[in-house]
Amino acid sequence: MRRTPNYNLILGCTLTAATVSVIILGFFWTPYEPDAMSIAERSVSPCAAHLLGTDNFGRDILSRVMQGAGTTLEIAFLAVSIGATCGTLIGGLTGYFGGIADEIIMRVNDAVTAFPSVLLALVAVAITGGGKTNLIIVLGILFIPSFARVVRGEFAKQRNMDYVKNAKLMGVTNLRIMFVHILPNIAPVLLSSIAIGFNNAVLAEASMSFLGVGVGPTESASLGRMLLDAEAYLFSAPWQALSAGFAITILILGFALISDGMGYRPTWRPVAKRRRKADA
Amino acid sequence: MRYVLKKACVFVATLLVISVFVFLAFQIIPGDPTTRMLGTQATPEKVEALREELGLNAPPVLRYFRWLKGFVTGDFGMSYSYNMPVNELLSGKLGITAALTVLSFIMVVLISFPLGILLARFAHSLTDRLFMLFNQIVMSIPPFFVGIIFTYIFGLVLKLFTPGEFIHHADDSAGFWGYLFFPALAIALPKSAMVVKILRSSMVSQLQEDYVRTAFSRGNSHWRVLRMHVLRNAIIPVVTFLAVTLVDIFAASIIIEQVFAIPGLGRLLLGSITGRDLPVVQTIIMIIAVIVITVNFIADISYKYIDPRIRFR
């Protein structure tokens, strides 16, 4: 059996590495000051001096996209960190110990995951109010159930394995078994959920900011916010909206390809195995 | 039948639990509606009178049951900012969003099923691989950005519709559906890409099964095997996903309404969130919850009819 290279994973990693490098570069250097306005250069179409043109305030769009993608990625990173950490803790504990708490938490999880996350985020923002910090907290909490569900399933599977029983016989404490023995074994599954989490977080941030309830106008540029501001100038300066929109798409595509390449199917999981034609 | 009954009980219980959560969530929000409604004319006496009139002085449990009774009977209370009953605000808006959702859902089915079957037929060919990459790209474009691209191409450049000039169903039925066509397509495209991917992979994995070989050995043509044998088995996970998709389309339509200036539920929800018009927000959230749970309930029951092999306890 000849293995075909995992194109999705390679492509996804390359794309994500490239965008993340540009974003990191944006933290230290941008072609222009992202907030510097220039009356003389309002709505300049893409040219050599401004690769992606300028917006209605004469701000360089490439610089703003670099900074905005940074904000978007920062929100996604923090939200996914909150979700993954809490989700792993909850999922690990419930999956490993089982029992009534497991049942209750999983039912609540099912109820929460049945709702589209953008709607839940909207509702949560309606209660807490908008802004970058609130958005991070809200998204982080909303991501907990999906992580908890994945981690719980894996822990429930692993806890009956021989190596866990051996460790128990040797007197290893439950906590140590959970985090030193089991956790490394579920790393592949956890990593692909994190990739999906990034995918969803970027989309959620963009949607919320686009709706005007996420990152505020006075805070740093974010891709969703830029898209919202650019919509009014769609006819006269379409490059504004296109730059921000394609930046969002490229970010999402990178993470989607990575999670796809890891062979992990999101919660609907239609097929257990994917067989290639060669071994049919 | 017992299964349906059991599911129906869970359905009602879930709704009740969610109604409690929604009610509690809106109790902990700081701020008093009376200060907003009275504005600068607020005096302690006026505030007290208004609180009494709105029933805000009753104990929380009583207020919960009043609210629940109101919701069931269609009396959603008064909007704070418009000073009119919430159900008058909602009338018509829910229909527009529902029309957009259903139109988009039909598009998803019409686009994704033929494509998914076609790709499964030619699985692993170069065309299939290239298309799947393209599919992945389409899947990654957020619906609202597709909407913006459509507005630019079809609205501003080709002038097939006028962005922002919504046509009401009562004025012009054909115009109404025509205006909804592009928003619905904007939602449908990324969702179809997901359904195509799932249908294709489900069919490809079914093609490995023994019954497919048997079907071929009896002299069935490739298309016949796909249609009569494989599709029937492959469709089960797809139906699960379609239920999720329907809910997702509904959520996406709330965002798309902003792009195309459609006066539906989404615009009302957003306007009420920014204006902190809590009775409206509360009602819309509860309506959305009812829709989401109903869709899942119907999907749960429909499995039995799609796949008679599934046994329920």
CSV table of C-alpha atoms in Angstrom, one decimal, chain B residues 31 43 52-53 59 80 84 143 161 188 206 211 234 256 272 304 308:
chain,number,residue,atom,x,y,z
B,31,GLY,CA,-30.2,48.4,34.5
B,43,THR,CA,-39.2,60.9,39.3
B,52,GLU,CA,-46.1,48.5,39.2
B,53,GLU,CA,-47.7,48.8,35.7
B,59,PRO,CA,-41.7,38.1,43.0
B,80,TYR,CA,-39.4,49.3,25.8
B,84,MET,CA,-45.8,48.8,21.2
B,143,PRO,CA,-21.7,33.7,4.3
B,161,PHE,CA,-31.2,43.9,-8.0
B,188,ALA,CA,-26.5,28.3,0.6
B,206,GLN,CA,-20.4,2.9,1.5
B,211,TYR,CA,-23.5,-5.2,-0.8
B,234,ALA,CA,-25.2,7.1,2.6
B,256,ILE,CA,-27.2,38.1,6.0
B,272,SER,CA,-32.9,45.5,20.1
B,304,LYS,CA,-36.7,5.9,12.2
B,308,PRO,CA,-35.8,1.2,9.6
